[in-house]
Amino acid sequence: MTRTYDLAVVGGGILGLAHAYVAAREGLKVVLIERDGAASGASIRNFGFITVTGQERGTSWQLARRTRDIWADLAPRAAIPIEHEGLYLTARSSEAVAVIEAFLNTEMGEGCRLLDAAAFRAASGGMGGADLMGALHSPHEIRVESRFAIPRITAFLAEQMGVTVMTRTAVHEVAPPRLATSRGVVEVGQVVVCPGDDFNTLYPERIAAYGLTRCRLSMLRLGNPGVRLPGAIMSDLGLVRYRGYGALPEARALEARLRAEVPRLFDNGVHLIVAQGTDGSLIVGDSHHYADVPPPFAPASAEEDILQEYATALGGPVPPVIERWTGTYAVAADRTFLIDTPAENVRLVIVTSGTGASTGFGIAEKVLADLAGLKVGAAA
Ligand SMILES: Cc1cc2nc3c(=O)[nH]c(=O)nc-3n(C[C@H](O)[C@H](O)[C@H](O)COP(=O)(O)OP(=O)(O)OC[C@H]3O[C@@H](n4cnc5c(N)ncnc54)[C@H](O)[C@@H]3O)c2cc1C
């Protein structure tokens, strides 16, 4: 059977959902097509941490601010609880404090502040390692439980936004007005392809031109530590890794110090994010290993390093591990996302920096302003 839509979105992860949401909100007739029975890629495996502070200065930081606002508006309408607001990033050396102070002096520091160790411990129910010197507090972040939020947004789009959701449907070929799928032809005016880190099904040559690779991350869920965290928590390894801080000149001295102190954590690409769910359990990660085809075999040392960093930054005892999983995402050396134009009425959109939950809605507005002429986001 042939069906007709203004816009087809390929991929049911957060990027695809963001495009479907913005397009439907602006009155387009939308079909969202997902290969699996439900999206089970990076978007449900992440922390659900919608991060503003720490995003790369300029475009990514601005897209994250816009994306956070859209999440804050959408979440209550889609019955998605906001599990946390704000970020606390701990510092345990004068070099880390220097990076935070430099960050606060940029435009990105607006609304953020440096807490002393006592203030962080008071806010976090007594958490904090022995050598804690202070913490950056950012009020801008929100956090959702992705394994719940992604299916909820999908259902909200279908039930309340008039989006047709086709699951268990692989798209083989994109040639509007014809989209060839494993369930037959779909007729469409325009198409946005959001394939995540599938580089081989649609537009493999175009994707290859960007020189992408993939990153595999190890993730853990720990038991309830018995305290309610005031927000998501990161350690000072994040000051080197996240480009909003890591690109500041002050980050070089911190990186040298941390590389000397904890070299294996750099080998495993470990930095610490701790986020708490409504049941009190903690999502804790992560590690970063890069390969075109990341082996599914994650080293036990990565998990040990994550738990070691938890103990160092937050103090003991470390709650028991109750779940473990890995996830992968696309990576480029030279950009945080890409928007490619295979044809006048088609866009290929890939987040290439592990920040899709934080920038996806802003990117979708940017893409659809260009592709469909919608007056949204910066174009409004
Ligand atoms: C462990 C982990 C932690 C992370 N933490 C965070 C975080 O806290 N904050 C943050 O902002 N980002 C985080 N990220 C990054 C973020 O999750 C990704 O950037 C984002 O999920 C990418 O979304 P996506 O929709 O592009 O890809 P995906 O979620 O991978 O979805 C792509 C979908 O497209 C479908 N698909 C592909 N090709 C076809 C086809 N031909 N036909 C039909 N369907 C197709 C796939 O089946 C898949 O469901 C994390 C990532 C990981 C792995």
Short mmCIF file of C-alpha atoms and ligand atoms in Angstrom, two decimals:
data_model
loop_
_atom_site.label_atom_id
_atom_site.label_comp_id
_atom_site.label_asym_id
_atom_site.label_seq_id
_atom_site.Cartn_x
_atom_site.Cartn_y
_atom_site.Cartn_z
CA MET A 1 0.00 0.00 0.00
CA THR A 2 1.34 3.45 -0.86
CA ARG A 3 1.07 6.22 1.72
CA THR A 4 1.81 9.92 1.34
CA TYR A 5 3.57 12.20 3.84
CA ASP A 6 5.18 15.65 3.83
CA LEU A 7 8.20 14.33 5.68
CA ALA A 8 9.67 10.92 6.40
CA VAL A 9 12.16 10.59 9.24
CA VAL A 10 14.38 7.50 9.14
CA GLY A 11 15.58 6.32 12.57
CA GLY A 12 13.66 6.23 15.85
CA GLY A 13 16.47 7.37 18.18
CA ILE A 14 16.43 10.80 19.78
CA LEU A 15 17.58 12.55 16.58
CA GLY A 16 14.76 11.01 14.56
CA LEU A 17 12.24 11.71 17.33
CA ALA A 18 13.40 15.33 17.55
CA HIS A 19 12.89 15.87 13.82
CA ALA A 20 9.48 14.16 13.88
CA TYR A 21 8.42 16.25 16.89
CA VAL A 22 9.48 19.62 15.45
CA ALA A 23 7.93 18.85 12.05
CA ALA A 24 4.63 17.64 13.53
CA ARG A 25 4.53 20.61 15.91
CA GLU A 26 4.77 22.87 12.85
CA GLY A 27 1.90 21.10 11.10
CA LEU A 28 3.66 18.70 8.72
CA LYS A 29 2.29 15.21 8.06
CA VAL A 30 5.08 12.99 9.31
CA VAL A 31 6.04 9.32 9.18
CA LEU A 32 8.80 8.04 11.48
CA ILE A 33 10.42 4.80 10.33
CA GLU A 34 12.48 2.61 12.67
CA ARG A 35 14.15 -0.64 11.68
CA ASP A 36 13.74 -2.40 15.03
CA GLY A 37 10.61 -3.07 17.07
CA ALA A 38 11.72 -0.17 19.26
CA ALA A 39 14.81 2.03 19.15
CA SER A 40 17.52 0.27 21.15
CA GLY A 41 20.64 2.22 20.11
CA ALA A 42 22.57 4.99 21.83
CA SER A 43 19.43 6.93 22.70
CA ILE A 44 18.11 4.47 25.29
CA ARG A 45 21.58 3.53 26.59
CA ASN A 46 22.73 6.98 27.61
CA PHE A 47 22.53 8.90 30.89
CA GLY A 48 19.57 10.97 29.70
CA PHE A 49 21.72 13.88 30.75
CA ILE A 50 20.74 16.98 28.79
CA THR A 51 23.92 18.96 29.26
CA VAL A 52 24.45 22.64 28.50
CA THR A 53 27.49 23.49 30.60
CA GLY A 54 30.58 21.88 29.10
CA GLN A 55 29.28 21.71 25.51
CA GLU A 56 31.65 23.04 22.88
CA ARG A 57 31.67 26.82 22.86
CA GLY A 58 29.55 28.48 20.16
CA THR A 59 27.06 26.49 18.09
CA SER A 60 26.88 23.32 20.23
CA TRP A 61 26.44 25.30 23.43
CA GLN A 62 23.66 27.36 21.85
CA LEU A 63 21.95 24.28 20.39
CA ALA A 64 22.12 22.65 23.84
CA ARG A 65 20.40 25.63 25.47
CA ARG A 66 17.61 25.45 22.92
CA THR A 67 17.38 21.65 23.23
CA ARG A 68 17.15 21.88 27.02
CA ASP A 69 14.23 24.33 26.70
CA ILE A 70 12.39 22.02 24.29
CA TRP A 71 12.93 19.01 26.59
CA ALA A 72 11.60 21.07 29.53
CA ASP A 73 8.47 21.92 27.54
CA LEU A 74 7.95 18.46 26.04
CA ALA A 75 8.69 16.28 29.09
CA PRO A 76 5.57 17.16 31.15
CA ARG A 77 3.32 16.96 28.09
CA ALA A 78 4.67 13.48 27.30
CA ALA A 79 4.49 12.43 31.00
CA ILE A 80 8.27 12.10 31.28
CA PRO A 81 9.59 12.90 34.78
CA ILE A 82 12.58 15.25 35.09
CA GLU A 83 14.80 13.19 37.39
CA HIS A 84 17.40 15.88 38.11
CA GLU A 85 18.06 19.53 37.48
CA GLY A 86 21.58 20.96 37.46
CA LEU A 87 25.12 19.66 37.41
CA TYR A 88 27.81 19.49 40.12
CA LEU A 89 31.36 18.95 38.86
CA THR A 90 33.87 18.17 41.61
CA ALA A 91 37.42 19.53 41.71
CA ARG A 92 40.23 17.91 43.68
CA SER A 93 43.24 19.99 42.65
CA SER A 94 44.17 23.65 42.24
CA GLU A 95 44.50 22.96 38.49
CA ALA A 96 40.85 21.83 38.37
CA VAL A 97 39.74 24.90 40.31
CA ALA A 98 41.67 27.08 37.82
CA VAL A 99 39.74 25.54 34.89
CA ILE A 100 36.43 26.16 36.65
CA GLU A 101 37.38 29.77 37.38
CA ALA A 102 38.40 30.32 33.76
CA PHE A 103 35.11 28.77 32.60
CA LEU A 104 33.12 31.06 34.91
CA ASN A 105 34.79 34.04 33.22
CA THR A 106 33.41 33.04 29.81
CA GLU A 107 29.88 33.71 28.54
CA MET A 108 29.18 30.01 29.18
CA GLY A 109 29.58 30.55 32.92
CA GLU A 110 26.39 32.60 33.17
CA GLY A 111 24.30 31.33 36.10
CA CYS A 112 27.07 28.93 37.23
CA ARG A 113 29.17 29.23 40.41
CA LEU A 114 32.08 27.66 42.28
CA LEU A 115 31.07 25.99 45.57
CA ASP A 116 33.59 25.27 48.30
CA ALA A 117 33.95 21.69 49.53
CA ALA A 118 31.66 22.24 52.52
CA ALA A 119 28.88 23.64 50.34
CA PHE A 120 29.11 20.66 47.96
CA ARG A 121 29.06 18.18 50.85
CA ALA A 122 26.03 19.94 52.34
CA ALA A 123 24.19 19.86 49.00
CA SER A 124 25.00 16.20 48.31
CA GLY A 125 24.20 14.61 51.63
CA GLY A 126 27.85 14.38 52.67
CA MET A 127 29.35 13.06 49.45
CA GLY A 128 32.84 14.07 48.35
CA GLY A 129 36.27 12.42 48.44
CA ALA A 130 38.95 13.24 51.01
CA ASP A 131 40.80 15.66 48.69
CA LEU A 132 37.71 17.56 47.47
CA MET A 133 38.50 21.26 46.99
CA GLY A 134 35.20 22.50 45.56
CA ALA A 135 32.68 22.00 42.80
CA LEU A 136 31.27 23.81 39.82
CA HIS A 137 27.48 24.14 40.04
CA SER A 138 25.48 24.68 36.85
CA PRO A 139 21.69 25.12 37.07
CA HIS A 140 21.11 24.56 33.34
CA GLU A 141 20.96 20.77 33.02
CA ILE A 142 18.01 18.43 33.20
CA ARG A 143 18.02 14.67 33.25
CA VAL A 144 15.47 12.09 32.13
CA GLU A 145 15.51 8.28 32.30
CA SER A 146 16.18 7.47 28.66
CA ARG A 147 14.95 3.90 28.69
CA PHE A 148 11.58 5.36 29.69
CA ALA A 149 11.70 8.70 27.87
CA ILE A 150 12.45 7.40 24.35
CA PRO A 151 9.44 5.04 24.19
CA ARG A 152 7.30 7.76 25.83
CA ILE A 153 8.21 10.35 23.18
CA THR A 154 7.52 7.77 20.47
CA ALA A 155 4.08 7.05 21.92
CA PHE A 156 3.36 10.77 22.42
CA LEU A 157 4.17 11.48 18.77
CA ALA A 158 1.86 8.69 17.61
CA GLU A 159 -0.99 9.32 20.04
CA GLN A 160 -1.01 13.10 20.37
CA MET A 161 0.95 14.61 17.48
CA GLY A 162 -0.52 12.62 14.59
CA VAL A 163 2.83 11.07 13.58
CA THR A 164 2.65 7.69 11.87
CA VAL A 165 5.25 5.43 13.49
CA MET A 166 6.39 2.44 11.45
CA THR A 167 8.57 0.00 13.41
CA ARG A 168 10.23 -3.22 12.22
CA THR A 169 10.70 -1.39 8.93
CA ALA A 170 14.12 -0.93 7.36
CA VAL A 171 14.59 1.82 4.77
CA HIS A 172 16.65 0.52 1.83
CA GLU A 173 16.61 3.46 -0.53
CA VAL A 174 15.77 7.16 -0.29
CA ALA A 175 14.63 8.74 -3.55
CA PRO A 176 11.70 11.08 -2.87
CA PRO A 177 8.88 10.91 -3.71
CA ARG A 178 9.71 7.24 -3.22
CA LEU A 179 11.11 5.61 -0.12
CA ALA A 180 11.84 1.91 -0.48
CA THR A 181 11.35 0.00 2.77
CA SER A 182 11.22 -3.63 3.87
CA ARG A 183 7.42 -3.15 4.07
CA GLY A 184 6.96 -1.56 0.69
CA VAL A 185 7.04 1.92 -0.79
CA VAL A 186 6.23 5.07 1.20
CA GLU A 187 5.51 8.26 -0.74
CA VAL A 188 7.05 11.37 0.75
CA GLY A 189 7.89 14.95 -0.10
CA GLN A 190 11.05 15.30 1.97
CA VAL A 191 13.23 12.99 4.04
CA VAL A 192 15.54 13.34 7.04
CA VAL A 193 17.81 10.34 7.66
CA CYS A 194 19.03 9.94 11.27
CA PRO A 195 20.83 6.57 11.23
CA GLY A 196 22.92 6.99 14.38
CA ASP A 197 26.13 5.00 13.92
CA ASP A 198 24.86 2.82 11.05
CA PHE A 199 27.27 4.05 8.37
CA ASN A 200 26.58 1.28 5.84
CA THR A 201 22.89 1.10 4.95
CA LEU A 202 21.99 4.53 3.54
CA TYR A 203 24.48 6.88 1.85
CA PRO A 204 27.59 4.86 2.79
CA GLU A 205 29.83 6.81 0.38
CA ARG A 206 28.65 10.19 1.65
CA ILE A 207 29.15 9.11 5.28
CA ALA A 208 32.60 7.69 4.45
CA ALA A 209 33.68 11.11 3.20
CA TYR A 210 33.40 12.46 6.76
CA GLY A 211 35.93 9.93 8.10
CA LEU A 212 33.73 8.86 10.99
CA THR A 213 34.56 6.19 13.51
CA ARG A 214 32.63 4.80 16.47
CA CYS A 215 33.01 4.95 20.22
CA ARG A 216 31.99 2.21 22.65
CA LEU A 217 31.10 3.17 26.21
CA SER A 218 30.72 1.03 29.35
CA MET A 219 27.85 1.91 31.66
CA LEU A 220 26.69 0.74 35.09
CA ARG A 221 23.65 1.00 37.29
CA LEU A 222 24.51 0.99 40.99
CA GLY A 223 22.21 0.51 43.98
CA ASN A 224 20.70 3.38 45.96
CA PRO A 225 23.50 5.11 47.94
CA GLY A 226 20.98 6.16 50.59
CA VAL A 227 21.17 9.87 49.79
CA ARG A 228 19.25 11.97 47.29
CA LEU A 229 21.68 13.66 44.89
CA PRO A 230 20.97 17.34 44.24
CA GLY A 231 21.71 16.98 40.52
CA ALA A 232 23.90 14.97 38.17
CA ILE A 233 27.52 14.76 39.34
CA MET A 234 30.73 14.70 37.33
CA SER A 235 34.37 14.58 38.43
CA ASP A 236 37.27 16.73 37.29
CA LEU A 237 38.14 14.27 34.50
CA GLY A 238 35.18 15.91 32.73
CA LEU A 239 37.02 19.24 32.75
CA VAL A 240 39.52 17.74 30.33
CA ARG A 241 37.09 15.73 28.24
CA TYR A 242 34.16 18.11 27.66
CA ARG A 243 35.14 20.66 25.02
CA GLY A 244 33.50 23.66 26.73
CA TYR A 245 36.09 23.36 29.50
CA GLY A 246 38.74 21.22 27.80
CA ALA A 247 39.42 23.80 25.06
CA LEU A 248 40.35 26.44 27.65
CA PRO A 249 44.12 26.93 28.01
CA GLU A 250 43.90 26.25 31.77
CA ALA A 251 42.81 22.67 31.03
CA ARG A 252 46.31 21.71 29.79
CA ALA A 253 47.88 21.81 33.27
CA LEU A 254 44.99 19.77 34.68
CA GLU A 255 45.31 17.22 31.88
CA ALA A 256 49.04 16.84 32.51
CA ARG A 257 48.41 16.30 36.20
CA LEU A 258 45.61 13.76 35.71
CA ARG A 259 47.53 11.86 33.00
CA ALA A 260 50.41 11.47 35.47
CA GLU A 261 48.16 10.54 38.41
CA VAL A 262 45.69 8.17 36.73
CA PRO A 263 47.13 7.07 33.36
CA ARG A 264 44.97 3.96 33.08
CA LEU A 265 41.81 6.04 33.32
CA PHE A 266 43.02 7.94 30.23
CA ASP A 267 43.76 4.64 28.45
CA ASN A 268 40.18 3.55 29.09
CA GLY A 269 38.83 7.03 28.34
CA VAL A 270 37.12 7.09 31.71
CA HIS A 271 35.36 10.11 33.09
CA LEU A 272 32.64 10.13 35.70
CA ILE A 273 28.97 10.97 35.40
CA VAL A 274 26.59 9.93 38.18
CA ALA A 275 22.85 10.41 37.73
CA GLN A 276 20.09 9.22 40.03
CA GLY A 277 16.72 7.76 39.09
CA THR A 278 13.45 8.10 40.99
CA ASP A 279 14.04 4.71 42.64
CA GLY A 280 17.33 6.02 44.06
CA SER A 281 19.59 3.84 41.92
CA LEU A 282 22.49 5.49 40.10
CA ILE A 283 23.44 5.45 36.41
CA VAL A 284 27.22 5.67 36.45
CA GLY A 285 29.76 5.77 33.62
CA ASP A 286 31.58 5.90 31.40
CA SER A 287 34.57 4.73 29.34
CA HIS A 288 35.46 5.49 25.71
CA HIS A 289 37.09 3.05 23.27
CA TYR A 290 37.30 3.96 19.56
CA ALA A 291 37.14 1.62 16.53
CA ASP A 292 35.33 1.35 13.22
CA VAL A 293 33.79 -1.88 14.50
CA PRO A 294 33.99 -1.67 18.31
CA PRO A 295 34.42 -5.19 19.68
CA PRO A 296 31.50 -6.14 21.92
CA PHE A 297 34.00 -7.24 24.59
CA ALA A 298 34.45 -4.42 27.09
CA PRO A 299 37.51 -4.74 29.36
CA ALA A 300 36.80 -5.34 33.04
CA SER A 301 39.41 -2.69 33.78
CA ALA A 302 37.06 -0.01 32.41
CA GLU A 303 34.43 -0.92 34.97
CA GLU A 304 37.06 -1.01 37.74
CA ASP A 305 38.26 2.45 36.69
CA ILE A 306 34.75 3.91 36.71
CA LEU A 307 34.15 2.54 40.20
CA GLN A 308 37.57 3.78 41.36
CA GLU A 309 36.77 7.26 40.06
CA TYR A 310 33.40 7.17 41.83
CA ALA A 311 35.13 6.33 45.13
CA THR A 312 37.83 8.97 44.64
CA ALA A 313 35.46 11.78 43.69
CA LEU A 314 32.50 10.99 45.94
CA GLY A 315 33.94 8.90 48.78
CA GLY A 316 32.85 5.45 49.77
CA PRO A 317 31.16 3.13 50.11
CA VAL A 318 30.43 2.40 46.44
CA PRO A 319 26.95 0.84 46.03
CA PRO A 320 26.74 -2.60 44.34
CA VAL A 321 26.55 -2.94 40.57
CA ILE A 322 23.05 -4.05 39.56
CA GLU A 323 23.22 -3.63 35.76
CA ARG A 324 25.96 -3.22 33.14
CA TRP A 325 25.75 -2.48 29.42
CA THR A 326 27.64 -0.91 26.55
CA GLY A 327 26.56 1.54 23.88
CA THR A 328 28.12 3.04 20.77
CA TYR A 329 27.89 6.35 18.96
CA ALA A 330 29.37 8.05 15.89
CA VAL A 331 32.50 10.18 16.25
CA ALA A 332 34.22 12.74 14.01
CA ALA A 333 37.53 14.40 14.79
CA ASP A 334 36.48 17.77 13.39
CA ARG A 335 32.81 18.36 14.22
CA THR A 336 30.18 17.70 16.86
CA PHE A 337 27.43 16.91 14.32
CA LEU A 338 26.99 16.79 10.56
CA ILE A 339 24.15 17.84 8.29
CA ASP A 340 24.68 16.52 4.78
CA THR A 341 22.55 17.23 1.68
CA PRO A 342 22.40 14.14 -0.56
CA ALA A 343 19.56 15.78 -2.56
CA GLU A 344 17.63 19.03 -2.39
CA ASN A 345 14.78 17.36 -0.49
CA VAL A 346 16.88 15.04 1.71
CA ARG A 347 19.09 15.66 4.75
CA LEU A 348 21.40 13.18 6.46
CA VAL A 349 21.93 14.13 10.11
CA ILE A 350 24.42 12.47 12.48
CA VAL A 351 25.60 13.67 15.88
CA THR A 352 29.30 12.87 15.97
CA SER A 353 30.23 13.70 19.55
CA GLY A 354 28.12 11.77 22.04
CA THR A 355 25.83 14.72 22.69
CA GLY A 356 22.65 13.87 20.79
CA ALA A 357 20.29 14.00 23.78
CA SER A 358 21.67 17.46 24.58
CA THR A 359 21.61 19.01 21.11
CA GLY A 360 19.08 16.95 19.10
CA PHE A 361 16.05 19.23 19.27
CA GLY A 362 18.11 22.30 18.41
CA ILE A 363 19.68 20.47 15.48
CA ALA A 364 16.23 19.35 14.28
CA GLU A 365 14.99 22.95 14.24
CA LYS A 366 18.07 24.00 12.30
CA VAL A 367 17.62 21.20 9.74
CA LEU A 368 13.90 21.77 9.25
CA ALA A 369 14.28 25.55 8.96
CA ASP A 370 16.57 24.87 6.02
CA LEU A 371 14.86 21.83 4.48
CA ALA A 372 11.18 22.69 4.98
CA GLY A 373 11.40 26.45 5.42
CA LEU A 374 9.92 26.21 8.93
CA LYS A 375 10.20 29.37 11.01
CA VAL A 376 11.62 27.65 14.10
CA GLY A 377 14.60 28.09 16.43
CA ALA A 378 17.07 30.69 15.23
CA ALA A 379 15.01 31.08 12.02
CA ALA A 380 11.83 32.05 13.94
C1 LIG B 1 26.48 5.03 26.77
C2 LIG B 1 26.15 6.37 26.16
C3 LIG B 1 25.98 7.48 26.98
C4 LIG B 1 25.65 8.70 26.42
N1 LIG B 1 25.34 9.75 27.24
C5 LIG B 1 24.80 10.87 26.72
C6 LIG B 1 24.26 11.86 27.55
O1 LIG B 1 24.16 11.71 28.76
N2 LIG B 1 23.84 13.02 26.97
C7 LIG B 1 23.85 13.20 25.62
O2 LIG B 1 23.45 14.25 25.16
N3 LIG B 1 24.28 12.22 24.80
C8 LIG B 1 24.75 11.07 25.31
N4 LIG B 1 25.16 10.07 24.49
C9 LIG B 1 25.09 10.27 23.04
C10 LIG B 1 23.65 10.13 22.54
O3 LIG B 1 23.03 9.02 23.16
C11 LIG B 1 23.67 10.00 21.02
O4 LIG B 1 24.34 11.13 20.46
C12 LIG B 1 22.25 9.94 20.47
O5 LIG B 1 21.49 8.97 21.16
C13 LIG B 1 22.26 9.62 18.98
O6 LIG B 1 20.90 9.54 18.60
P1 LIG B 1 20.50 8.99 17.17
O7 LIG B 1 19.02 9.04 17.10
O8 LIG B 1 21.29 9.68 16.13
O9 LIG B 1 21.05 7.48 17.15
P2 LIG B 1 20.45 6.13 17.73
O10 LIG B 1 19.89 6.28 19.08
O11 LIG B 1 21.51 5.09 17.56
O12 LIG B 1 19.23 5.80 16.77
C14 LIG B 1 19.39 5.53 15.40
C15 LIG B 1 18.22 4.65 14.98
O13 LIG B 1 18.16 4.61 13.57
C16 LIG B 1 17.70 3.32 13.20
N5 LIG B 1 18.10 3.11 11.80
C17 LIG B 1 19.35 3.25 11.28
N6 LIG B 1 19.32 3.00 9.96
C18 LIG B 1 18.02 2.72 9.63
C19 LIG B 1 17.37 2.37 8.41
N7 LIG B 1 18.03 2.28 7.24
N8 LIG B 1 16.03 2.15 8.44
C20 LIG B 1 15.33 2.26 9.60
N9 LIG B 1 15.92 2.57 10.79
C21 LIG B 1 17.25 2.80 10.80
C22 LIG B 1 18.38 2.40 14.18
O14 LIG B 1 17.70 1.17 14.29
C23 LIG B 1 18.35 3.22 15.47
O15 LIG B 1 17.25 2.91 16.29
C24 LIG B 1 25.53 8.84 25.02
C25 LIG B 1 25.72 7.73 24.20
C26 LIG B 1 26.02 6.50 24.75
C27 LIG B 1 26.18 5.30 23.86
#
